[in-house]
Short mmCIF file of C-alpha atoms in Angstrom, two decimals:
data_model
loop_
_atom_site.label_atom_id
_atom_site.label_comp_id
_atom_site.label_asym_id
_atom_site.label_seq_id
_atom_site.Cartn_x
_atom_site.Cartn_y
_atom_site.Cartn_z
CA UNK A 1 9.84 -40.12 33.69
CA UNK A 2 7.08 -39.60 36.85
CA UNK A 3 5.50 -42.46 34.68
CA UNK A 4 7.92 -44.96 35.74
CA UNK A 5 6.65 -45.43 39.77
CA UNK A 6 3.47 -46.40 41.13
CA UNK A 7 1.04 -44.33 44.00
CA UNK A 8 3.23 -46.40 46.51
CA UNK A 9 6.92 -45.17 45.26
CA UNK A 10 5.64 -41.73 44.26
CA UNK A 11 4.05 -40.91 47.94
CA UNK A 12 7.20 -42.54 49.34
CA UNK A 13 9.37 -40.61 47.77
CA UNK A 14 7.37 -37.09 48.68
CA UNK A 15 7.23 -38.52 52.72
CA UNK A 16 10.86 -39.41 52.70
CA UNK A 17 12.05 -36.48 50.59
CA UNK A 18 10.95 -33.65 53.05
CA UNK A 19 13.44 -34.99 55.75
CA UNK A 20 16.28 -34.45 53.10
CA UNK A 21 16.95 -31.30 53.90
CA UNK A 22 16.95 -31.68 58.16
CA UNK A 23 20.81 -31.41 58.36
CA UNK A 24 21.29 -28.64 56.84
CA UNK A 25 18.49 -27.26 58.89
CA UNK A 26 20.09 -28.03 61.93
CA UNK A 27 23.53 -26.64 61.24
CA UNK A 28 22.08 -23.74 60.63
CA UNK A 29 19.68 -23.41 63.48
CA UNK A 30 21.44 -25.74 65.89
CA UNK A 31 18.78 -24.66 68.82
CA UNK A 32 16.55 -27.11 67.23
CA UNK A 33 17.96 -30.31 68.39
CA UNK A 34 18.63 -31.26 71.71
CA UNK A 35 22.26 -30.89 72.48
CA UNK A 36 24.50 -33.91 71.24
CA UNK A 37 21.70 -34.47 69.00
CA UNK A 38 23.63 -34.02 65.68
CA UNK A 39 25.14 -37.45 65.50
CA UNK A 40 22.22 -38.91 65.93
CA UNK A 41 20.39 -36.94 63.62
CA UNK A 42 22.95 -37.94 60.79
CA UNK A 43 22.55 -41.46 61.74
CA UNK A 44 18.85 -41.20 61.62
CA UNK A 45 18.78 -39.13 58.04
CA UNK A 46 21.46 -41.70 56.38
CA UNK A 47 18.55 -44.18 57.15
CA UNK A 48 15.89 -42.26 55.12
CA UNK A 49 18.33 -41.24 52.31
CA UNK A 50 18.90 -45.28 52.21
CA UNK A 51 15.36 -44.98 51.56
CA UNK A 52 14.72 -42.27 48.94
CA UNK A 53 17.54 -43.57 47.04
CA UNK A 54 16.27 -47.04 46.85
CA UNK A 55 12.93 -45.95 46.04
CA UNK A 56 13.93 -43.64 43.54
CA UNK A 57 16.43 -46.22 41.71
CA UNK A 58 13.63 -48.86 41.97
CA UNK A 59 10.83 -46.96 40.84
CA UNK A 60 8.40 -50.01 42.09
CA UNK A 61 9.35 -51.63 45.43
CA UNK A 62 8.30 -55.14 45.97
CA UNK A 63 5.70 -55.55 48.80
CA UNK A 64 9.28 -57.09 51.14
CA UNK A 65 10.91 -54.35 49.35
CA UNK A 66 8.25 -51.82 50.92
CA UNK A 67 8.37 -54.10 54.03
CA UNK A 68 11.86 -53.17 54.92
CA UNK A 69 11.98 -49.66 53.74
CA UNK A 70 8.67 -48.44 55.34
CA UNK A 71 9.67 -49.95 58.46
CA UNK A 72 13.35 -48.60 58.18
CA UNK A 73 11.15 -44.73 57.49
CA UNK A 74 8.90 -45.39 60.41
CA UNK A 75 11.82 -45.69 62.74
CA UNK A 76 13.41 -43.24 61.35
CA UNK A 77 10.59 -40.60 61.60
CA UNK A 78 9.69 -41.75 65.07
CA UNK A 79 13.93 -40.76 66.00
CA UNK A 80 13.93 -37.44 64.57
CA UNK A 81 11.24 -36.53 66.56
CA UNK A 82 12.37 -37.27 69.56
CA UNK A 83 15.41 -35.26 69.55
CA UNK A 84 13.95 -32.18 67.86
CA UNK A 85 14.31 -29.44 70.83
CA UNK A 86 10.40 -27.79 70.14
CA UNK A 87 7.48 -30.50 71.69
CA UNK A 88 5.31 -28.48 68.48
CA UNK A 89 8.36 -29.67 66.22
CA UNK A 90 8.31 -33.00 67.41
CA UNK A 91 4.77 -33.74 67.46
CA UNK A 92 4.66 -32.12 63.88
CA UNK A 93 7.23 -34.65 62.60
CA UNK A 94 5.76 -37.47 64.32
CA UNK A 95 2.71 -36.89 62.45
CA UNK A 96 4.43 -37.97 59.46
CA UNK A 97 4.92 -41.27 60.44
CA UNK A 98 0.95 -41.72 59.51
CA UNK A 99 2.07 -41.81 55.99
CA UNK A 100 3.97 -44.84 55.66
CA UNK A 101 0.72 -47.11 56.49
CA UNK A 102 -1.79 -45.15 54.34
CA UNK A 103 1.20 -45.76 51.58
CA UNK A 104 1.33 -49.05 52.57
CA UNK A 105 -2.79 -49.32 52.74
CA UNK A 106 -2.73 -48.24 48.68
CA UNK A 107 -1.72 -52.05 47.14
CA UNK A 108 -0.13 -53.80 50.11
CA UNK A 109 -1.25 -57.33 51.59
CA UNK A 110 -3.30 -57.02 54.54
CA UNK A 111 -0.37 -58.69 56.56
CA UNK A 112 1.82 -56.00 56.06
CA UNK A 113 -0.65 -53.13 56.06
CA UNK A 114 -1.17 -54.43 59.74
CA UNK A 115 2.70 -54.57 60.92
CA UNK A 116 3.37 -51.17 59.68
CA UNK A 117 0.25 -49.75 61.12
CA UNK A 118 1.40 -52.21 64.74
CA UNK A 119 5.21 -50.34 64.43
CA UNK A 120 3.98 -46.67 63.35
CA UNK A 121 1.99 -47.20 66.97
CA UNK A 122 4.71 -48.76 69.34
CA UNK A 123 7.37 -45.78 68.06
CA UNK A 124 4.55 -42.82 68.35
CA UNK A 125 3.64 -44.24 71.60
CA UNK A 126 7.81 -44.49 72.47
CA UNK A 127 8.09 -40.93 71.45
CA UNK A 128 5.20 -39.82 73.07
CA UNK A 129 6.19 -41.38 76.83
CA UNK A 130 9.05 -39.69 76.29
CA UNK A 131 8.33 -36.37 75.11
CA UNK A 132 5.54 -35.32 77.11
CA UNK A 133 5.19 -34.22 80.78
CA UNK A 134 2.25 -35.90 82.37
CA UNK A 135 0.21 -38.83 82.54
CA UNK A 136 -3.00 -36.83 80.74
CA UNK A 137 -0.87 -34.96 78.28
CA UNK A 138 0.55 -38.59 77.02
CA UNK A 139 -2.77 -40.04 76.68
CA UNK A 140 -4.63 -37.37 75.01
CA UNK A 141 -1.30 -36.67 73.01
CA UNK A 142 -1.41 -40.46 72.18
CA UNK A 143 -5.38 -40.71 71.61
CA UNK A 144 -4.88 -38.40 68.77
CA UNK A 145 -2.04 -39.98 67.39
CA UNK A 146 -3.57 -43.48 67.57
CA UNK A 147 -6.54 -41.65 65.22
CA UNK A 148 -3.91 -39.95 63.07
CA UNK A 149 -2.23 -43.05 62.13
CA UNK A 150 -5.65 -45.56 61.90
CA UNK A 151 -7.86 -43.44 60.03
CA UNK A 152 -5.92 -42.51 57.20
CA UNK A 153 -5.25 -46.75 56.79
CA UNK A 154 -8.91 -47.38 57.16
CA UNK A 155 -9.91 -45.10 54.26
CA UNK A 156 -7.74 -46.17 52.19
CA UNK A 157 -8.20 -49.55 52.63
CA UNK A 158 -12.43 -49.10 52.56
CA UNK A 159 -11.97 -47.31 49.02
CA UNK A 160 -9.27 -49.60 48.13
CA UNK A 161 -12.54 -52.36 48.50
CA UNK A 162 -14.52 -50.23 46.71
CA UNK A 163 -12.89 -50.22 43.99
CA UNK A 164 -12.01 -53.51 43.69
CA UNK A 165 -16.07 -53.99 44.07
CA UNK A 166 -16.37 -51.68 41.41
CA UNK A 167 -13.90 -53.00 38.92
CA UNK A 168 -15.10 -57.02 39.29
CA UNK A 169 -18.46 -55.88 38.45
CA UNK A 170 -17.68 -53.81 35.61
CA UNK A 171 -15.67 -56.77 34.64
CA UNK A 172 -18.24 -58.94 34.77
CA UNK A 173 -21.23 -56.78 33.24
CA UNK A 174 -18.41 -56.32 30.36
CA UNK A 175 -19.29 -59.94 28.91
CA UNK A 176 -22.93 -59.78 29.60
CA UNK A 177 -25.49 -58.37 27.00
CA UNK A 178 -27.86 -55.49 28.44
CA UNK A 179 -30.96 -56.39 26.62
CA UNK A 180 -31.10 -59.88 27.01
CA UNK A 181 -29.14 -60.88 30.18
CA UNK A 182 -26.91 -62.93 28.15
CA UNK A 183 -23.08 -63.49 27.68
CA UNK A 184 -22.03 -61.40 24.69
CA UNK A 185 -19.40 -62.26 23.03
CA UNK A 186 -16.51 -60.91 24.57
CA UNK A 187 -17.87 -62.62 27.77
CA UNK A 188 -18.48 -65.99 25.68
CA UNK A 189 -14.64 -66.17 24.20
CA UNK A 190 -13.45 -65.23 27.75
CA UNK A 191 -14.78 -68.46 28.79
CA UNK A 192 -13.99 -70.40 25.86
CA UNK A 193 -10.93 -72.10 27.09
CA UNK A 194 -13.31 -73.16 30.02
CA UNK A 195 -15.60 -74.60 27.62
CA UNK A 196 -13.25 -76.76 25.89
CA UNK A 197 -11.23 -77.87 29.10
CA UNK A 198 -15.05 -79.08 30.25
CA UNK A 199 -15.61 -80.97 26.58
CA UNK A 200 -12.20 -82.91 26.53
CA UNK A 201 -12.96 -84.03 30.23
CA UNK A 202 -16.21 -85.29 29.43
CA UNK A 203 -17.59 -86.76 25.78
CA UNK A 204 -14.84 -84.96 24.13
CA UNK A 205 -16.93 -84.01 21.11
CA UNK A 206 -17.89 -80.22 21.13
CA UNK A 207 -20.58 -78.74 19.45
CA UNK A 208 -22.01 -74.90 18.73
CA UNK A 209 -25.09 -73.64 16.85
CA UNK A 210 -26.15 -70.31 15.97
CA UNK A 211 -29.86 -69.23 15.44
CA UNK A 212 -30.62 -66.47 13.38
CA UNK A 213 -34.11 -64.70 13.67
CA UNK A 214 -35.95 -64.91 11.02
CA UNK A 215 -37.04 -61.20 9.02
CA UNK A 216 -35.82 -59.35 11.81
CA UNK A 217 -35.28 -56.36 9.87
CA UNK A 218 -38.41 -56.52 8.68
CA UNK A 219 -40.24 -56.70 12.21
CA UNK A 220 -37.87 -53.34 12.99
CA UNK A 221 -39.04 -51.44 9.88
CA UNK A 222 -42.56 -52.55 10.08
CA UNK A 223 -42.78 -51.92 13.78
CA UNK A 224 -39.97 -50.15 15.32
CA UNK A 225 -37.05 -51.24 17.43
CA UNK A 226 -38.65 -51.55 20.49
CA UNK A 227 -40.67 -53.96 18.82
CA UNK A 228 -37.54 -55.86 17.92
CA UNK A 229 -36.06 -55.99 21.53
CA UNK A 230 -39.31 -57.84 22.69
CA UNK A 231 -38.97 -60.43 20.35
CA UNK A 232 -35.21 -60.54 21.33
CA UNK A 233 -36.05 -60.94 25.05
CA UNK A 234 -38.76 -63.49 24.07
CA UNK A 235 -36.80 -65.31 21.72
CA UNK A 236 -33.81 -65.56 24.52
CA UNK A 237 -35.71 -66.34 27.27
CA UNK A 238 -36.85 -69.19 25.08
CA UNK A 239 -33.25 -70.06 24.32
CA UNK A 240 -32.17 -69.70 27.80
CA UNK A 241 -34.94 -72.03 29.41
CA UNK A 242 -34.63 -75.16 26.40
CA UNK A 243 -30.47 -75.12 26.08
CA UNK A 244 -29.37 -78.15 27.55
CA UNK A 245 -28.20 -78.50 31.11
CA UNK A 246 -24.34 -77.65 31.16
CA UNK A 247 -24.71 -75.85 28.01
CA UNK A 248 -23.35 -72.07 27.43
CA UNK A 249 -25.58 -69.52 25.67
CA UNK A 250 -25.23 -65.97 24.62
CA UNK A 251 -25.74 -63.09 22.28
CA UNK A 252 -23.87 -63.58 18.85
CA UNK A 253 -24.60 -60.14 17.92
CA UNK A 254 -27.84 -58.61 16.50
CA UNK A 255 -30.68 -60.88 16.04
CA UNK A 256 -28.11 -64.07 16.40
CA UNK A 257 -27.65 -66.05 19.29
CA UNK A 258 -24.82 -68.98 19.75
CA UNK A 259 -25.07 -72.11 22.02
CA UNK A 260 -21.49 -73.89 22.79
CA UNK A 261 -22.69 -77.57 24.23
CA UNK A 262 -20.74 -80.83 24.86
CA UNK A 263 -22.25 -83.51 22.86
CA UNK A 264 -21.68 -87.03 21.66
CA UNK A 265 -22.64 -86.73 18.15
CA UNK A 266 -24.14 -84.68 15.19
CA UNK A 267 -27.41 -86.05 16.10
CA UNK A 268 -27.81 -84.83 19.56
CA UNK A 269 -26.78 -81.61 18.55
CA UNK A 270 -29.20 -81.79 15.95
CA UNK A 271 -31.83 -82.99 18.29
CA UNK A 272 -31.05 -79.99 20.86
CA UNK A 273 -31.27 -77.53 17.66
CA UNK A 274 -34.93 -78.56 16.93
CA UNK A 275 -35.68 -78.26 20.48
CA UNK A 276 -34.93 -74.35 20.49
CA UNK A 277 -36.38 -73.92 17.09
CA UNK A 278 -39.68 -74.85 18.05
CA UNK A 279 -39.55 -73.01 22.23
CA UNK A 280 -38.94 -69.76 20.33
CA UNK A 281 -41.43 -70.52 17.45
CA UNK A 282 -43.78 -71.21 20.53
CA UNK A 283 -42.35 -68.50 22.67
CA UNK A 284 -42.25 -65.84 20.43
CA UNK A 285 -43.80 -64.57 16.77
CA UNK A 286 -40.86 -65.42 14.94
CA UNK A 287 -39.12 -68.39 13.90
CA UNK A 288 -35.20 -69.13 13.57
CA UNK A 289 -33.00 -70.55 11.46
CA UNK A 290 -30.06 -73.02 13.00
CA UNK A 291 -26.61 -73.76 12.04
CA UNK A 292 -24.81 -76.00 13.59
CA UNK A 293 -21.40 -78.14 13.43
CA UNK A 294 -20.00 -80.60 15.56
CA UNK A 295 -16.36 -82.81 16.34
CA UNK A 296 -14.26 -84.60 18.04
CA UNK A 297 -11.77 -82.19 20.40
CA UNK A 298 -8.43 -83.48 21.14
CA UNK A 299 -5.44 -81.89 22.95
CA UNK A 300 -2.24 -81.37 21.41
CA UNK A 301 0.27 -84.26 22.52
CA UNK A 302 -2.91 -86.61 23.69
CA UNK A 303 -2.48 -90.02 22.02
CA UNK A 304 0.04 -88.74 20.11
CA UNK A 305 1.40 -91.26 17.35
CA UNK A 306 4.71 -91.81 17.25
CA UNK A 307 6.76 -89.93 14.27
CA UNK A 308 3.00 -88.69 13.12
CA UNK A 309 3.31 -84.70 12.18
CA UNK A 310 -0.08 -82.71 13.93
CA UNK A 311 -1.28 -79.05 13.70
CA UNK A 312 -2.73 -78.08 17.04
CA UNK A 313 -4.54 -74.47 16.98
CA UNK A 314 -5.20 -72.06 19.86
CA UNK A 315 -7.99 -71.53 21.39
CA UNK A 316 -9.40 -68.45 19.12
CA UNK A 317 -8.66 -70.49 16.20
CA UNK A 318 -10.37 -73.52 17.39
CA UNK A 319 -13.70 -70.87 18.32
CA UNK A 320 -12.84 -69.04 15.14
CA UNK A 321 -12.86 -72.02 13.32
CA UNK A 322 -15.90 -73.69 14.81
CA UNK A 323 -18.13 -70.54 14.36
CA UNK A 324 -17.29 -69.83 10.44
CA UNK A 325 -18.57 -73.03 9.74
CA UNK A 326 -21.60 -72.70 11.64
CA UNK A 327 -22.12 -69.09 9.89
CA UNK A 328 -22.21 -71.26 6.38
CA UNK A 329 -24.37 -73.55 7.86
CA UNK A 330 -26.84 -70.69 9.06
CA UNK A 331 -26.52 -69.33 5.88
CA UNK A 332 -27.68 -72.50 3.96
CA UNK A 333 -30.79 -72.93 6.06
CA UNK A 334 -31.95 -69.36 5.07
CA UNK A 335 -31.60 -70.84 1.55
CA UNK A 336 -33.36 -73.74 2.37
CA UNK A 337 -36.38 -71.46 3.22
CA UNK A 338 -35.84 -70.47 6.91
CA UNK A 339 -37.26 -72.17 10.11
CA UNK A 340 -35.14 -74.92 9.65
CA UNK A 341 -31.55 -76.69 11.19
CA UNK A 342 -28.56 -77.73 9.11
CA UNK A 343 -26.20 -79.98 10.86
CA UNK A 344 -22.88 -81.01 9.88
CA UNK A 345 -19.72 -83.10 11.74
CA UNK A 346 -16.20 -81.90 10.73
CA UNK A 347 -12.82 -83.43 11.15
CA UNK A 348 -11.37 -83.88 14.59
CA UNK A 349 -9.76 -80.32 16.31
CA UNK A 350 -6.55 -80.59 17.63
CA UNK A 351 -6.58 -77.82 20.71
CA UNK A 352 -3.18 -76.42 22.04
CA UNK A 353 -4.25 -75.30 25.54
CA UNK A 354 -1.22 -74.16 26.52
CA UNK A 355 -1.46 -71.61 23.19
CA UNK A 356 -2.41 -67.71 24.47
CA UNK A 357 -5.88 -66.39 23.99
CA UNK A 358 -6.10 -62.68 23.26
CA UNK A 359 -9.39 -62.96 24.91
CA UNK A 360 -8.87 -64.72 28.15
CA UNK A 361 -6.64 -62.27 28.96
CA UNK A 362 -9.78 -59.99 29.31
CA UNK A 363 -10.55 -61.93 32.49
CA UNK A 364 -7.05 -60.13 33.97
CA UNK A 365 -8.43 -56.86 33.05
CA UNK A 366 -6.17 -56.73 29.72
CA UNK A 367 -7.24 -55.29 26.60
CA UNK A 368 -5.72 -57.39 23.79
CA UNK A 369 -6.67 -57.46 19.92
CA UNK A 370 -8.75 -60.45 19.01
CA UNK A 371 -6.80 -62.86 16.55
CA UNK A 372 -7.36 -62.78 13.15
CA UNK A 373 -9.28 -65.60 12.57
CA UNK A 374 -12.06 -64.24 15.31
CA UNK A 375 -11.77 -61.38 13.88
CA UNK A 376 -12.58 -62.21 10.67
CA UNK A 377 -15.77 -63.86 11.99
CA UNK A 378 -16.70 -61.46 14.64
CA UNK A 379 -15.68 -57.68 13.46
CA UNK A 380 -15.81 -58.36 9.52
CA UNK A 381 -13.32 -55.75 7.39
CA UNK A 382 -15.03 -53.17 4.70
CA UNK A 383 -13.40 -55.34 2.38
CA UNK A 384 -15.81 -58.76 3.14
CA UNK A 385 -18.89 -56.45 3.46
CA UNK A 386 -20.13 -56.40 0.05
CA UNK A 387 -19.93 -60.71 0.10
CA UNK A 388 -21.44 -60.37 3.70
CA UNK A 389 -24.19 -58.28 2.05
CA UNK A 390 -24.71 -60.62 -0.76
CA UNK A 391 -25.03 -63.34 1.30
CA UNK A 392 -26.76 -62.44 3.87
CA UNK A 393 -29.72 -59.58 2.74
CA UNK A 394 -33.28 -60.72 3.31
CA UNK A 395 -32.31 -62.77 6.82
#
């Protein structure tokens, strides 16, 4: 059930609920409140119940929501003070009205972080005029008020920053590789509906390769994995410095890298393959071997024919898609003896842009399961492994 509020409701809740019980209090121990104080009292509590029930019934207040009711407590706080009989009372209860702020300070915009913090000062410093005897007992009473109510806001706020700090860069390291610097591929198919908005804009053809190193396994047996990661970070770099300006490169997986470019035609991404065939051949003492495919990218309801039927795919299946038929292509330049591109155009992709991506919604800090067709190309079942295996031993 506790499940159901946030840090904001729950601490409301615990500031507001210890007032609850005042009345009571004060019917039994009447010397507590200044005489005629009772009315005032009840006025004063019905304000805070107003807010304990809301809360509670809400579970998650709105930031105007929090606006009203944190004010509403603030007040309220800053009025049972004052009539509270005992100056150590009073002060003790006024010292609550720190709370609402630092509440406040946890999610809150910065606008209304400062008004409560502006209104928990003007009532302590009300209360404090009036409950204290002299000129230096009000300002050293109020000094240490004024750093009862700030400091609490400030450190919240400061690790509130933090952590936001914190959780952008772990965001961001989350789509780069660690070895090589590069997107991975989480980070690549985050971007992906980037990548295609920036293709339809400009030549409208999109284009993706993937280069496989050449007897990698056999460069890790013969001379260790740390062996391998050099010629990885050689062979990137080489990637990385050759791809084409405006081009996107990362990390496939393994030994396999993928470049997503905007092109005009099979030939320029052919052209752009041999280039990073030969920088890593040059870079590095391995060679690759390239598979490529190109076409035309339209968006669903552009040109549109009318009465013509079309089958516009998401954005996964589009990637999906796109890199199967690269994987083939990979696959047939190992069979044509390694070191070497094949190339091929496909039909035109229709793209639904306004279709959900299961991995864009990784850039909001949501987990979601890849769609099938990704995941049929990225995180292969048991079941394809022994085709995989076939096809794929020796590269």
């Amino acid at each position: 059930m506790l499940r159901r509020y946030d840090a904001r409701s729950m601490a409301t809740l615990i500031s507001t609920g210890g007032v609850i019980p005042l009345p009571v209090i004060s019917v039994l121990a009447p010397e507590t409140l200044y005489p005629g104080g009772m009315p005032i009292l009840l006025t004063i509590w019905s304000f805070i119940a107003v807010v304990f029930a809301v809360t509670a019934i809400r579970a998650r207040l709105t930031d105007l929501e929090f606006a009203f009711l944190g004010g509403l407590g603030i007040v309220g706080i800053c009025g049972t003070s004052m009539i509270l009989a005992s100056p150590r009372s009073s002060t003790l209860v006024l010292a609550i009205v720190a709370v609402i702020p630092a509440i406040g300070a946890i999610s809150a915009t910065t606008r209304l972080i400062l008004s409560h913090l502006a209104l928990a000062i003007v009532c302590a410093a009300v209360v404090l005029a009036v409950t204290t005897e002299s000129l230096p007992a009000y300002l050293i009473s109020f000094g240490a008020m004024l750093g009862l109510i700030v400091v609490p806001v400030f450190l919240v706020v400061a690790l509130r920053k933090s952590m936001e700090a914190v959780l952008d860069q772990q965001t961001r390291l989350v789509g780069i590789d660690p070895l090589t610097g590069l997107l991975n591929r989480r980070g690549f198919l985050i971007r992906a509906s980037q990548l295609l908005s920036a293709a339809r804009s400009s030549t409208g053809w999109i284009g993706i390769l993937l280069l496989d190193v050449d007897h990698f396994k056999r460069i890790n047996d013969q001379y260790g994995h740390l062996a391998g990661d050099g010629v990885l970070l050689a062979a990137s770099a080489a990637i990385r410095e050759h791809a084409p300006v405006g081009s996107e490169v990362c990390r496939y997986g393994g030994e396999e890298f993928l470049m997503f470019h905007v092109v005009h035609d099979a030939d320029e991404l052919w052209l752009s393959a041999e280039r990073l065939r030969a920088a890593v051949a040059a870079a590095a003492p391995v060679t690759i071997s390239v598979g490529g495919v190109c076409a035309p990218l339209r968006v669903a309801g552009d040109h549109l024919v009318s009465g013509h039927f079309e089958t516009a795919f998401s954005t996964d299946d589009v990637i999906g898609n796109l890199l199967g038929q690269a994987d083939d292509c990979v696959y047939q330049a190992k069979e044509n003896g390694r070191d070497t591109t094949v190339i091929k155009s496909i039909d035109e992709v229709i793209w639904n842009d306004g279709a959900p991506s299961a991995h864009a919604a990784d850039a909001e800090r949501t987990v979601s399961p890849p769609s099938a067709s990704l995941y049929e190309v990225f995180y292969r079942r048991p079941a394809d492994f022994v085709d995989i295996d076939s096809r794929t031993s020796g590269r």
